[in-house]
Amino acid sequence: MPVVVRFIRQLSHDLRNHLNAAELQSAFLKEIAEDAEVKSEIQRLRGMLSELGSTLQKLTVALAPAKLTQMPYGAPVFLEDFQQKVQNDFGADAAAFQWNVGVASGMLNIDPQLLQQALLELLSNGLRHGRGEGPIAVSAAAADGKLALTLREPKNAFDGSTAEWGREPFKHVKHGHYGVGLHRARGIIEAHGGDLTAQHDSAAGALVTTVTLPIFE
């Protein structure tokens, strides 16, 4: 995997250099073009080049080891902030989540922004991949020096394996998605000294994903 990551990082760097050159050239063309329609089409071309460069940059970041800037953060406050972040980012889809994250105490040592990114990826996957009927339950509990955040997705049909959950990037790819989000989420969680596990509860028809993080009283 490290060899693959180095290859993709270098390939992305080389391609973005070419894209930057093409964008500069298109900017020059826009300056010398006189026809308004031509100017408009060149502007669209610049937008497409910029979007492709951004996609390559995001792929590189998703595969890079997580570099944390940690700070003390109260677990109750973090959970409250995270719930608000979901409300802001997911819009109408936020109604799909049923929350029970009341934790009385405990301190986390985290990079709040990166940890939120990892958890948002898990919730986003719950909405996108084979969701069954009913709400997605999000709960939290603190015990034995750990904060456990559990996501229960209604999912009657599940024929995959959770043994290597988040350890197999590129396994499922489609247009615009390259199977690296869950891998990135696991990397961020483990960089915090935490763990990510998943199992399918066939009796309840649910995929249960649990994130555990160390807490300090």
mmCIF file with all atom_site columns, C-alpha atoms in Angstrom:
data_model
loop_
_atom_site.group_PDB
_atom_site.id
_atom_site.type_symbol
_atom_site.label_atom_id
_atom_site.label_alt_id
_atom_site.label_comp_id
_atom_site.label_asym_id
_atom_site.label_entity_id
_atom_site.label_seq_id
_atom_site.pdbx_PDB_ins_code
_atom_site.Cartn_x
_atom_site.Cartn_y
_atom_site.Cartn_z
_atom_site.occupancy
_atom_site.B_iso_or_equiv
_atom_site.pdbx_formal_charge
_atom_site.auth_seq_id
_atom_site.auth_comp_id
_atom_site.auth_asym_id
_atom_site.auth_atom_id
_atom_site.pdbx_PDB_model_num
ATOM 1   C CA . MET A 1 1   ? 0.000   0.000   0.000   1.00 0.00 ? 1   MET A CA 1
ATOM 2   C CA . PRO A 1 2   ? 2.755   2.579   0.730   1.00 0.00 ? 2   PRO A CA 1
ATOM 3   C CA . VAL A 1 3   ? 4.107   1.969   -2.792  1.00 0.00 ? 3   VAL A CA 1
ATOM 4   C CA . VAL A 1 4   ? 0.649   2.559   -4.286  1.00 0.00 ? 4   VAL A CA 1
ATOM 5   C CA . VAL A 1 5   ? 0.253   5.747   -2.252  1.00 0.00 ? 5   VAL A CA 1
ATOM 6   C CA . ARG A 1 6   ? 3.614   7.095   -3.427  1.00 0.00 ? 6   ARG A CA 1
ATOM 7   C CA . PHE A 1 7   ? 2.706   6.297   -7.022  1.00 0.00 ? 7   PHE A CA 1
ATOM 8   C CA . ILE A 1 8   ? -0.664  8.043   -6.806  1.00 0.00 ? 8   ILE A CA 1
ATOM 9   C CA . ARG A 1 9   ? 0.871   11.055  -5.045  1.00 0.00 ? 9   ARG A CA 1
ATOM 10  C CA . GLN A 1 10  ? 3.482   11.444  -7.793  1.00 0.00 ? 10  GLN A CA 1
ATOM 11  C CA . LEU A 1 11  ? 0.988   10.839  -10.597 1.00 0.00 ? 11  LEU A CA 1
ATOM 12  C CA . SER A 1 12  ? -1.406  13.373  -9.081  1.00 0.00 ? 12  SER A CA 1
ATOM 13  C CA . HIS A 1 13  ? 1.400   15.916  -8.747  1.00 0.00 ? 13  HIS A CA 1
ATOM 14  C CA . ASP A 1 14  ? 2.446   15.470  -12.379 1.00 0.00 ? 14  ASP A CA 1
ATOM 15  C CA . LEU A 1 15  ? -1.103  15.664  -13.701 1.00 0.00 ? 15  LEU A CA 1
ATOM 16  C CA . ARG A 1 16  ? -1.890  18.764  -11.650 1.00 0.00 ? 16  ARG A CA 1
ATOM 17  C CA . ASN A 1 17  ? 1.186   20.464  -13.090 1.00 0.00 ? 17  ASN A CA 1
ATOM 18  C CA . HIS A 1 18  ? -0.194  19.843  -16.580 1.00 0.00 ? 18  HIS A CA 1
ATOM 19  C CA . LEU A 1 19  ? -3.655  20.988  -15.522 1.00 0.00 ? 19  LEU A CA 1
ATOM 20  C CA . ASN A 1 20  ? -2.236  24.198  -14.025 1.00 0.00 ? 20  ASN A CA 1
ATOM 21  C CA . ALA A 1 21  ? -0.404  24.894  -17.287 1.00 0.00 ? 21  ALA A CA 1
ATOM 22  C CA . ALA A 1 22  ? -3.593  24.264  -19.280 1.00 0.00 ? 22  ALA A CA 1
ATOM 23  C CA . GLU A 1 23  ? -5.559  26.577  -16.982 1.00 0.00 ? 23  GLU A CA 1
ATOM 24  C CA . LEU A 1 24  ? -2.995  29.347  -17.411 1.00 0.00 ? 24  LEU A CA 1
ATOM 25  C CA . GLN A 1 25  ? -3.144  28.895  -21.168 1.00 0.00 ? 25  GLN A CA 1
ATOM 26  C CA . SER A 1 26  ? -6.936  29.063  -21.109 1.00 0.00 ? 26  SER A CA 1
ATOM 27  C CA . ALA A 1 27  ? -6.732  32.259  -19.037 1.00 0.00 ? 27  ALA A CA 1
ATOM 28  C CA . PHE A 1 28  ? -4.537  33.787  -21.734 1.00 0.00 ? 28  PHE A CA 1
ATOM 29  C CA . LEU A 1 29  ? -6.959  32.667  -24.443 1.00 0.00 ? 29  LEU A CA 1
ATOM 30  C CA . LYS A 1 30  ? -9.817  34.315  -22.569 1.00 0.00 ? 30  LYS A CA 1
ATOM 31  C CA . GLU A 1 31  ? -7.891  37.586  -22.466 1.00 0.00 ? 31  GLU A CA 1
ATOM 32  C CA . ILE A 1 32  ? -7.250  37.659  -26.216 1.00 0.00 ? 32  ILE A CA 1
ATOM 33  C CA . ALA A 1 33  ? -10.627 36.303  -27.302 1.00 0.00 ? 33  ALA A CA 1
ATOM 34  C CA . GLU A 1 34  ? -13.058 38.920  -28.536 1.00 0.00 ? 34  GLU A CA 1
ATOM 35  C CA . ASP A 1 35  ? -16.260 36.933  -29.002 1.00 0.00 ? 35  ASP A CA 1
ATOM 36  C CA . ALA A 1 36  ? -18.396 36.833  -25.822 1.00 0.00 ? 36  ALA A CA 1
ATOM 37  C CA . GLU A 1 37  ? -19.518 33.254  -26.456 1.00 0.00 ? 37  GLU A CA 1
ATOM 38  C CA . VAL A 1 38  ? -15.909 32.117  -26.868 1.00 0.00 ? 38  VAL A CA 1
ATOM 39  C CA . LYS A 1 39  ? -14.985 33.849  -23.610 1.00 0.00 ? 39  LYS A CA 1
ATOM 40  C CA . SER A 1 40  ? -17.841 32.065  -21.867 1.00 0.00 ? 40  SER A CA 1
ATOM 41  C CA . GLU A 1 41  ? -16.788 28.644  -23.173 1.00 0.00 ? 41  GLU A CA 1
ATOM 42  C CA . ILE A 1 42  ? -13.180 29.259  -22.131 1.00 0.00 ? 42  ILE A CA 1
ATOM 43  C CA . GLN A 1 43  ? -14.390 30.152  -18.637 1.00 0.00 ? 43  GLN A CA 1
ATOM 44  C CA . ARG A 1 44  ? -16.293 26.847  -18.508 1.00 0.00 ? 44  ARG A CA 1
ATOM 45  C CA . LEU A 1 45  ? -13.132 25.042  -19.606 1.00 0.00 ? 45  LEU A CA 1
ATOM 46  C CA . ARG A 1 46  ? -11.170 26.675  -16.790 1.00 0.00 ? 46  ARG A CA 1
ATOM 47  C CA . GLY A 1 47  ? -13.793 25.522  -14.313 1.00 0.00 ? 47  GLY A CA 1
ATOM 48  C CA . MET A 1 48  ? -13.532 21.940  -15.556 1.00 0.00 ? 48  MET A CA 1
ATOM 49  C CA . LEU A 1 49  ? -9.731  21.979  -15.297 1.00 0.00 ? 49  LEU A CA 1
ATOM 50  C CA . SER A 1 50  ? -9.921  23.413  -11.787 1.00 0.00 ? 50  SER A CA 1
ATOM 51  C CA . GLU A 1 51  ? -12.447 20.778  -10.693 1.00 0.00 ? 51  GLU A CA 1
ATOM 52  C CA . LEU A 1 52  ? -10.271 17.954  -12.000 1.00 0.00 ? 52  LEU A CA 1
ATOM 53  C CA . GLY A 1 53  ? -7.245  19.346  -10.176 1.00 0.00 ? 53  GLY A CA 1
ATOM 54  C CA . SER A 1 54  ? -9.275  19.550  -6.976  1.00 0.00 ? 54  SER A CA 1
ATOM 55  C CA . THR A 1 55  ? -10.391 15.923  -7.374  1.00 0.00 ? 55  THR A CA 1
ATOM 56  C CA . LEU A 1 56  ? -6.779  14.771  -7.724  1.00 0.00 ? 56  LEU A CA 1
ATOM 57  C CA . GLN A 1 57  ? -5.782  16.795  -4.659  1.00 0.00 ? 57  GLN A CA 1
ATOM 58  C CA . LYS A 1 58  ? -8.584  15.259  -2.585  1.00 0.00 ? 58  LYS A CA 1
ATOM 59  C CA . LEU A 1 59  ? -7.515  11.758  -3.646  1.00 0.00 ? 59  LEU A CA 1
ATOM 60  C CA . THR A 1 60  ? -3.944  12.450  -2.581  1.00 0.00 ? 60  THR A CA 1
ATOM 61  C CA . VAL A 1 61  ? -5.085  13.797  0.798   1.00 0.00 ? 61  VAL A CA 1
ATOM 62  C CA . ALA A 1 62  ? -7.393  10.811  1.340   1.00 0.00 ? 62  ALA A CA 1
ATOM 63  C CA . LEU A 1 63  ? -4.483  8.396   0.971   1.00 0.00 ? 63  LEU A CA 1
ATOM 64  C CA . ALA A 1 64  ? -1.951  10.347  3.043   1.00 0.00 ? 64  ALA A CA 1
ATOM 65  C CA . PRO A 1 65  ? -1.379  9.478   6.721   1.00 0.00 ? 65  PRO A CA 1
ATOM 66  C CA . ALA A 1 66  ? -3.463  11.671  8.997   1.00 0.00 ? 66  ALA A CA 1
ATOM 67  C CA . LYS A 1 67  ? -1.476  14.507  10.591  1.00 0.00 ? 67  LYS A CA 1
ATOM 68  C CA . LEU A 1 68  ? -3.254  15.631  13.716  1.00 0.00 ? 68  LEU A CA 1
ATOM 69  C CA . THR A 1 69  ? -3.272  18.953  15.521  1.00 0.00 ? 69  THR A CA 1
ATOM 70  C CA . GLN A 1 70  ? -4.726  17.773  18.804  1.00 0.00 ? 70  GLN A CA 1
ATOM 71  C CA . MET A 1 71  ? -6.320  19.711  21.627  1.00 0.00 ? 71  MET A CA 1
ATOM 72  C CA . PRO A 1 72  ? -8.348  18.900  24.758  1.00 0.00 ? 72  PRO A CA 1
ATOM 73  C CA . TYR A 1 73  ? -12.046 18.798  23.924  1.00 0.00 ? 73  TYR A CA 1
ATOM 74  C CA . GLY A 1 74  ? -14.890 17.862  26.232  1.00 0.00 ? 74  GLY A CA 1
ATOM 75  C CA . ALA A 1 75  ? -16.687 14.773  24.934  1.00 0.00 ? 75  ALA A CA 1
ATOM 76  C CA . PRO A 1 76  ? -20.190 16.216  25.577  1.00 0.00 ? 76  PRO A CA 1
ATOM 77  C CA . VAL A 1 77  ? -19.266 19.426  23.740  1.00 0.00 ? 77  VAL A CA 1
ATOM 78  C CA . PHE A 1 78  ? -17.715 17.554  20.827  1.00 0.00 ? 78  PHE A CA 1
ATOM 79  C CA . LEU A 1 79  ? -20.818 15.394  20.399  1.00 0.00 ? 79  LEU A CA 1
ATOM 80  C CA . GLU A 1 80  ? -23.047 18.466  20.525  1.00 0.00 ? 80  GLU A CA 1
ATOM 81  C CA . ASP A 1 81  ? -20.871 20.255  17.963  1.00 0.00 ? 81  ASP A CA 1
ATOM 82  C CA . PHE A 1 82  ? -20.804 17.185  15.747  1.00 0.00 ? 82  PHE A CA 1
ATOM 83  C CA . GLN A 1 83  ? -24.589 16.878  15.788  1.00 0.00 ? 83  GLN A CA 1
ATOM 84  C CA . GLN A 1 84  ? -24.843 20.536  14.798  1.00 0.00 ? 84  GLN A CA 1
ATOM 85  C CA . LYS A 1 85  ? -22.293 19.973  12.019  1.00 0.00 ? 85  LYS A CA 1
ATOM 86  C CA . VAL A 1 86  ? -24.456 17.166  10.630  1.00 0.00 ? 86  VAL A CA 1
ATOM 87  C CA . GLN A 1 87  ? -27.509 19.438  10.698  1.00 0.00 ? 87  GLN A CA 1
ATOM 88  C CA . ASN A 1 88  ? -25.606 22.122  8.793   1.00 0.00 ? 88  ASN A CA 1
ATOM 89  C CA . ASP A 1 89  ? -23.887 19.870  6.235   1.00 0.00 ? 89  ASP A CA 1
ATOM 90  C CA . PHE A 1 90  ? -26.588 17.332  5.421   1.00 0.00 ? 90  PHE A CA 1
ATOM 91  C CA . GLY A 1 91  ? -29.530 19.672  5.044   1.00 0.00 ? 91  GLY A CA 1
ATOM 92  C CA . ALA A 1 92  ? -32.820 17.807  4.651   1.00 0.00 ? 92  ALA A CA 1
ATOM 93  C CA . ASP A 1 93  ? -30.985 14.447  4.855   1.00 0.00 ? 93  ASP A CA 1
ATOM 94  C CA . ALA A 1 94  ? -30.111 15.213  8.493   1.00 0.00 ? 94  ALA A CA 1
ATOM 95  C CA . ALA A 1 95  ? -33.648 14.136  9.397   1.00 0.00 ? 95  ALA A CA 1
ATOM 96  C CA . ALA A 1 96  ? -32.591 10.543  8.645   1.00 0.00 ? 96  ALA A CA 1
ATOM 97  C CA . PHE A 1 97  ? -30.515 10.423  11.841  1.00 0.00 ? 97  PHE A CA 1
ATOM 98  C CA . GLN A 1 98  ? -31.947 9.578   15.251  1.00 0.00 ? 98  GLN A CA 1
ATOM 99  C CA . TRP A 1 99  ? -29.673 10.853  18.012  1.00 0.00 ? 99  TRP A CA 1
ATOM 100 C CA . ASN A 1 100 ? -28.993 9.545   21.506  1.00 0.00 ? 100 ASN A CA 1
ATOM 101 C CA . VAL A 1 101 ? -25.579 10.990  22.296  1.00 0.00 ? 101 VAL A CA 1
ATOM 102 C CA . GLY A 1 102 ? -26.008 12.329  25.825  1.00 0.00 ? 102 GLY A CA 1
ATOM 103 C CA . VAL A 1 103 ? -22.643 11.847  27.556  1.00 0.00 ? 103 VAL A CA 1
ATOM 104 C CA . ALA A 1 104 ? -22.203 13.524  30.940  1.00 0.00 ? 104 ALA A CA 1
ATOM 105 C CA . SER A 1 105 ? -18.432 13.933  31.127  1.00 0.00 ? 105 SER A CA 1
ATOM 106 C CA . GLY A 1 106 ? -15.018 12.977  29.787  1.00 0.00 ? 106 GLY A CA 1
ATOM 107 C CA . MET A 1 107 ? -12.234 14.778  27.934  1.00 0.00 ? 107 MET A CA 1
ATOM 108 C CA . LEU A 1 108 ? -10.958 13.890  24.481  1.00 0.00 ? 108 LEU A CA 1
ATOM 109 C CA . ASN A 1 109 ? -7.551  14.772  23.025  1.00 0.00 ? 109 ASN A CA 1
ATOM 110 C CA . ILE A 1 110 ? -8.430  15.228  19.361  1.00 0.00 ? 110 ILE A CA 1
ATOM 111 C CA . ASP A 1 111 ? -8.073  17.115  16.129  1.00 0.00 ? 111 ASP A CA 1
ATOM 112 C CA . PRO A 1 112 ? -11.742 18.245  15.994  1.00 0.00 ? 112 PRO A CA 1
ATOM 113 C CA . GLN A 1 113 ? -11.796 19.056  12.295  1.00 0.00 ? 113 GLN A CA 1
ATOM 114 C CA . LEU A 1 114 ? -10.271 15.764  11.134  1.00 0.00 ? 114 LEU A CA 1
ATOM 115 C CA . LEU A 1 115 ? -12.304 13.671  13.546  1.00 0.00 ? 115 LEU A CA 1
ATOM 116 C CA . GLN A 1 116 ? -15.492 15.335  12.342  1.00 0.00 ? 116 GLN A CA 1
ATOM 117 C CA . GLN A 1 117 ? -14.464 14.545  8.759   1.00 0.00 ? 117 GLN A CA 1
ATOM 118 C CA . ALA A 1 118 ? -14.047 10.869  9.619   1.00 0.00 ? 118 ALA A CA 1
ATOM 119 C CA . LEU A 1 119 ? -17.408 10.635  11.376  1.00 0.00 ? 119 LEU A CA 1
ATOM 120 C CA . LEU A 1 120 ? -19.191 12.558  8.624   1.00 0.00 ? 120 LEU A CA 1
ATOM 121 C CA . GLU A 1 121 ? -17.836 10.014  6.138   1.00 0.00 ? 121 GLU A CA 1
ATOM 122 C CA . LEU A 1 122 ? -19.422 7.182   8.133   1.00 0.00 ? 122 LEU A CA 1
ATOM 123 C CA . LEU A 1 123 ? -22.787 8.952   8.262   1.00 0.00 ? 123 LEU A CA 1
ATOM 124 C CA . SER A 1 124 ? -22.630 9.832   4.576   1.00 0.00 ? 124 SER A CA 1
ATOM 125 C CA . ASN A 1 125 ? -21.942 6.182   3.717   1.00 0.00 ? 125 ASN A CA 1
ATOM 126 C CA . GLY A 1 126 ? -24.974 5.214   5.765   1.00 0.00 ? 126 GLY A CA 1
ATOM 127 C CA . LEU A 1 127 ? -27.162 7.400   3.570   1.00 0.00 ? 127 LEU A CA 1
ATOM 128 C CA . ARG A 1 128 ? -25.646 6.313   0.243   1.00 0.00 ? 128 ARG A CA 1
ATOM 129 C CA . HIS A 1 129 ? -25.040 2.581   0.426   1.00 0.00 ? 129 HIS A CA 1
ATOM 130 C CA . GLY A 1 130 ? -28.023 0.235   0.486   1.00 0.00 ? 130 GLY A CA 1
ATOM 131 C CA . ARG A 1 131 ? -29.950 1.963   3.239   1.00 0.00 ? 131 ARG A CA 1
ATOM 132 C CA . GLY A 1 132 ? -33.109 0.192   4.340   1.00 0.00 ? 132 GLY A CA 1
ATOM 133 C CA . GLU A 1 133 ? -36.292 1.709   5.708   1.00 0.00 ? 133 GLU A CA 1
ATOM 134 C CA . GLY A 1 134 ? -36.209 3.562   8.988   1.00 0.00 ? 134 GLY A CA 1
ATOM 135 C CA . PRO A 1 135 ? -33.916 6.046   10.717  1.00 0.00 ? 135 PRO A CA 1
ATOM 136 C CA . ILE A 1 136 ? -30.172 5.679   11.163  1.00 0.00 ? 136 ILE A CA 1
ATOM 137 C CA . ALA A 1 137 ? -29.559 5.558   14.914  1.00 0.00 ? 137 ALA A CA 1
ATOM 138 C CA . VAL A 1 138 ? -26.525 7.370   16.320  1.00 0.00 ? 138 VAL A CA 1
ATOM 139 C CA . SER A 1 139 ? -25.719 6.742   19.971  1.00 0.00 ? 139 SER A CA 1
ATOM 140 C CA . ALA A 1 140 ? -22.822 7.392   22.328  1.00 0.00 ? 140 ALA A CA 1
ATOM 141 C CA . ALA A 1 141 ? -21.709 6.043   25.686  1.00 0.00 ? 141 ALA A CA 1
ATOM 142 C CA . ALA A 1 142 ? -18.671 6.561   27.915  1.00 0.00 ? 142 ALA A CA 1
ATOM 143 C CA . ALA A 1 143 ? -17.264 3.700   29.976  1.00 0.00 ? 143 ALA A CA 1
ATOM 144 C CA . ASP A 1 144 ? -13.928 2.151   30.969  1.00 0.00 ? 144 ASP A CA 1
ATOM 145 C CA . GLY A 1 145 ? -11.899 5.074   29.684  1.00 0.00 ? 145 GLY A CA 1
ATOM 146 C CA . LYS A 1 146 ? -13.445 5.005   26.214  1.00 0.00 ? 146 LYS A CA 1
ATOM 147 C CA . LEU A 1 147 ? -16.056 6.909   24.286  1.00 0.00 ? 147 LEU A CA 1
ATOM 148 C CA . ALA A 1 148 ? -18.058 4.614   22.022  1.00 0.00 ? 148 ALA A CA 1
ATOM 149 C CA . LEU A 1 149 ? -20.016 6.169   19.169  1.00 0.00 ? 149 LEU A CA 1
ATOM 150 C CA . THR A 1 150 ? -22.317 3.665   17.470  1.00 0.00 ? 150 THR A CA 1
ATOM 151 C CA . LEU A 1 151 ? -24.090 3.955   14.137  1.00 0.00 ? 151 LEU A CA 1
ATOM 152 C CA . ARG A 1 152 ? -26.929 1.512   13.383  1.00 0.00 ? 152 ARG A CA 1
ATOM 153 C CA . GLU A 1 153 ? -27.964 1.548   9.724   1.00 0.00 ? 153 GLU A CA 1
ATOM 154 C CA . PRO A 1 154 ? -31.115 -0.323  8.627   1.00 0.00 ? 154 PRO A CA 1
ATOM 155 C CA . LYS A 1 155 ? -29.742 -2.826  6.154   1.00 0.00 ? 155 LYS A CA 1
ATOM 156 C CA . ASN A 1 156 ? -31.514 -6.135  5.649   1.00 0.00 ? 156 ASN A CA 1
ATOM 157 C CA . ALA A 1 157 ? -29.532 -7.184  2.583   1.00 0.00 ? 157 ALA A CA 1
ATOM 158 C CA . PHE A 1 158 ? -25.809 -7.305  3.215   1.00 0.00 ? 158 PHE A CA 1
ATOM 159 C CA . ASP A 1 159 ? -23.571 -9.752  1.404   1.00 0.00 ? 159 ASP A CA 1
ATOM 160 C CA . GLY A 1 160 ? -20.191 -8.139  2.087   1.00 0.00 ? 160 GLY A CA 1
ATOM 161 C CA . SER A 1 161 ? -17.585 -8.799  4.746   1.00 0.00 ? 161 SER A CA 1
ATOM 162 C CA . THR A 1 162 ? -16.709 -6.442  7.594   1.00 0.00 ? 162 THR A CA 1
ATOM 163 C CA . ALA A 1 163 ? -13.487 -8.264  8.522   1.00 0.00 ? 163 ALA A CA 1
ATOM 164 C CA . GLU A 1 164 ? -11.310 -5.685  6.738   1.00 0.00 ? 164 GLU A CA 1
ATOM 165 C CA . TRP A 1 165 ? -13.666 -2.726  7.132   1.00 0.00 ? 165 TRP A CA 1
ATOM 166 C CA . GLY A 1 166 ? -11.879 0.404   5.996   1.00 0.00 ? 166 GLY A CA 1
ATOM 167 C CA . ARG A 1 167 ? -8.657  -1.434  5.164   1.00 0.00 ? 167 ARG A CA 1
ATOM 168 C CA . GLU A 1 168 ? -9.360  -2.069  1.480   1.00 0.00 ? 168 GLU A CA 1
ATOM 169 C CA . PRO A 1 169 ? -9.203  1.164   -0.538  1.00 0.00 ? 169 PRO A CA 1
ATOM 170 C CA . PHE A 1 170 ? -10.141 0.998   -4.233  1.00 0.00 ? 170 PHE A CA 1
ATOM 171 C CA . LYS A 1 171 ? -12.269 -2.126  -3.699  1.00 0.00 ? 171 LYS A CA 1
ATOM 172 C CA . HIS A 1 172 ? -15.535 -0.409  -4.671  1.00 0.00 ? 172 HIS A CA 1
ATOM 173 C CA . VAL A 1 173 ? -15.175 2.365   -7.240  1.00 0.00 ? 173 VAL A CA 1
ATOM 174 C CA . LYS A 1 174 ? -17.590 4.297   -9.415  1.00 0.00 ? 174 LYS A CA 1
ATOM 175 C CA . HIS A 1 175 ? -17.712 7.659   -11.136 1.00 0.00 ? 175 HIS A CA 1
ATOM 176 C CA . GLY A 1 176 ? -16.415 10.290  -8.732  1.00 0.00 ? 176 GLY A CA 1
ATOM 177 C CA . HIS A 1 177 ? -15.876 7.799   -5.895  1.00 0.00 ? 177 HIS A CA 1
ATOM 178 C CA . TYR A 1 178 ? -12.729 5.724   -5.516  1.00 0.00 ? 178 TYR A CA 1
ATOM 179 C CA . GLY A 1 179 ? -13.284 3.678   -2.395  1.00 0.00 ? 179 GLY A CA 1
ATOM 180 C CA . VAL A 1 180 ? -10.935 5.718   -0.185  1.00 0.00 ? 180 VAL A CA 1
ATOM 181 C CA . GLY A 1 181 ? -13.319 7.556   2.148   1.00 0.00 ? 181 GLY A CA 1
ATOM 182 C CA . LEU A 1 182 ? -13.739 4.743   4.660   1.00 0.00 ? 182 LEU A CA 1
ATOM 183 C CA . HIS A 1 183 ? -10.011 4.031   4.499   1.00 0.00 ? 183 HIS A CA 1
ATOM 184 C CA . ARG A 1 184 ? -9.324  7.687   5.315   1.00 0.00 ? 184 ARG A CA 1
ATOM 185 C CA . ALA A 1 185 ? -11.844 7.623   8.169   1.00 0.00 ? 185 ALA A CA 1
ATOM 186 C CA . ARG A 1 186 ? -10.159 4.576   9.718   1.00 0.00 ? 186 ARG A CA 1
ATOM 187 C CA . GLY A 1 187 ? -6.746  6.231   9.424   1.00 0.00 ? 187 GLY A CA 1
ATOM 188 C CA . ILE A 1 188 ? -7.956  9.353   11.231  1.00 0.00 ? 188 ILE A CA 1
ATOM 189 C CA . ILE A 1 189 ? -9.658  7.363   13.998  1.00 0.00 ? 189 ILE A CA 1
ATOM 190 C CA . GLU A 1 190 ? -6.628  5.125   14.561  1.00 0.00 ? 190 GLU A CA 1
ATOM 191 C CA . ALA A 1 191 ? -4.319  8.169   14.596  1.00 0.00 ? 191 ALA A CA 1
ATOM 192 C CA . HIS A 1 192 ? -6.362  9.302   17.615  1.00 0.00 ? 192 HIS A CA 1
ATOM 193 C CA . GLY A 1 193 ? -5.645  6.002   19.359  1.00 0.00 ? 193 GLY A CA 1
ATOM 194 C CA . GLY A 1 194 ? -9.150  4.820   18.552  1.00 0.00 ? 194 GLY A CA 1
ATOM 195 C CA . ASP A 1 195 ? -10.675 1.902   16.705  1.00 0.00 ? 195 ASP A CA 1
ATOM 196 C CA . LEU A 1 196 ? -13.301 1.331   14.021  1.00 0.00 ? 196 LEU A CA 1
ATOM 197 C CA . THR A 1 197 ? -15.321 -1.873  13.858  1.00 0.00 ? 197 THR A CA 1
ATOM 198 C CA . ALA A 1 198 ? -18.399 -2.979  11.919  1.00 0.00 ? 198 ALA A CA 1
ATOM 199 C CA . GLN A 1 199 ? -20.660 -6.006  11.928  1.00 0.00 ? 199 GLN A CA 1
ATOM 200 C CA . HIS A 1 200 ? -23.944 -6.913  10.318  1.00 0.00 ? 200 HIS A CA 1
ATOM 201 C CA . ASP A 1 201 ? -26.705 -7.861  12.749  1.00 0.00 ? 201 ASP A CA 1
ATOM 202 C CA . SER A 1 202 ? -28.799 -10.124 10.528  1.00 0.00 ? 202 SER A CA 1
ATOM 203 C CA . ALA A 1 203 ? -31.484 -10.630 13.185  1.00 0.00 ? 203 ALA A CA 1
ATOM 204 C CA . ALA A 1 204 ? -32.058 -6.882  13.536  1.00 0.00 ? 204 ALA A CA 1
ATOM 205 C CA . GLY A 1 205 ? -31.376 -6.156  9.854   1.00 0.00 ? 205 GLY A CA 1
ATOM 206 C CA . ALA A 1 206 ? -28.772 -3.538  10.711  1.00 0.00 ? 206 ALA A CA 1
ATOM 207 C CA . LEU A 1 207 ? -25.162 -2.708  9.971   1.00 0.00 ? 207 LEU A CA 1
ATOM 208 C CA . VAL A 1 208 ? -23.593 -1.638  13.259  1.00 0.00 ? 208 VAL A CA 1
ATOM 209 C CA . THR A 1 209 ? -20.487 0.543   13.073  1.00 0.00 ? 209 THR A CA 1
ATOM 210 C CA . THR A 1 210 ? -18.676 1.501   16.280  1.00 0.00 ? 210 THR A CA 1
ATOM 211 C CA . VAL A 1 211 ? -15.980 4.109   16.792  1.00 0.00 ? 211 VAL A CA 1
ATOM 212 C CA . THR A 1 212 ? -14.118 3.993   20.097  1.00 0.00 ? 212 THR A CA 1
ATOM 213 C CA . LEU A 1 213 ? -11.855 6.780   21.324  1.00 0.00 ? 213 LEU A CA 1
ATOM 214 C CA . PRO A 1 214 ? -9.834  7.150   24.537  1.00 0.00 ? 214 PRO A CA 1
ATOM 215 C CA . ILE A 1 215 ? -11.253 9.614   27.063  1.00 0.00 ? 215 ILE A CA 1
ATOM 216 C CA . PHE A 1 216 ? -9.662  11.226  30.078  1.00 0.00 ? 216 PHE A CA 1
ATOM 217 C CA . GLU A 1 217 ? -11.698 12.003  33.166  1.00 0.00 ? 217 GLU A CA 1
#
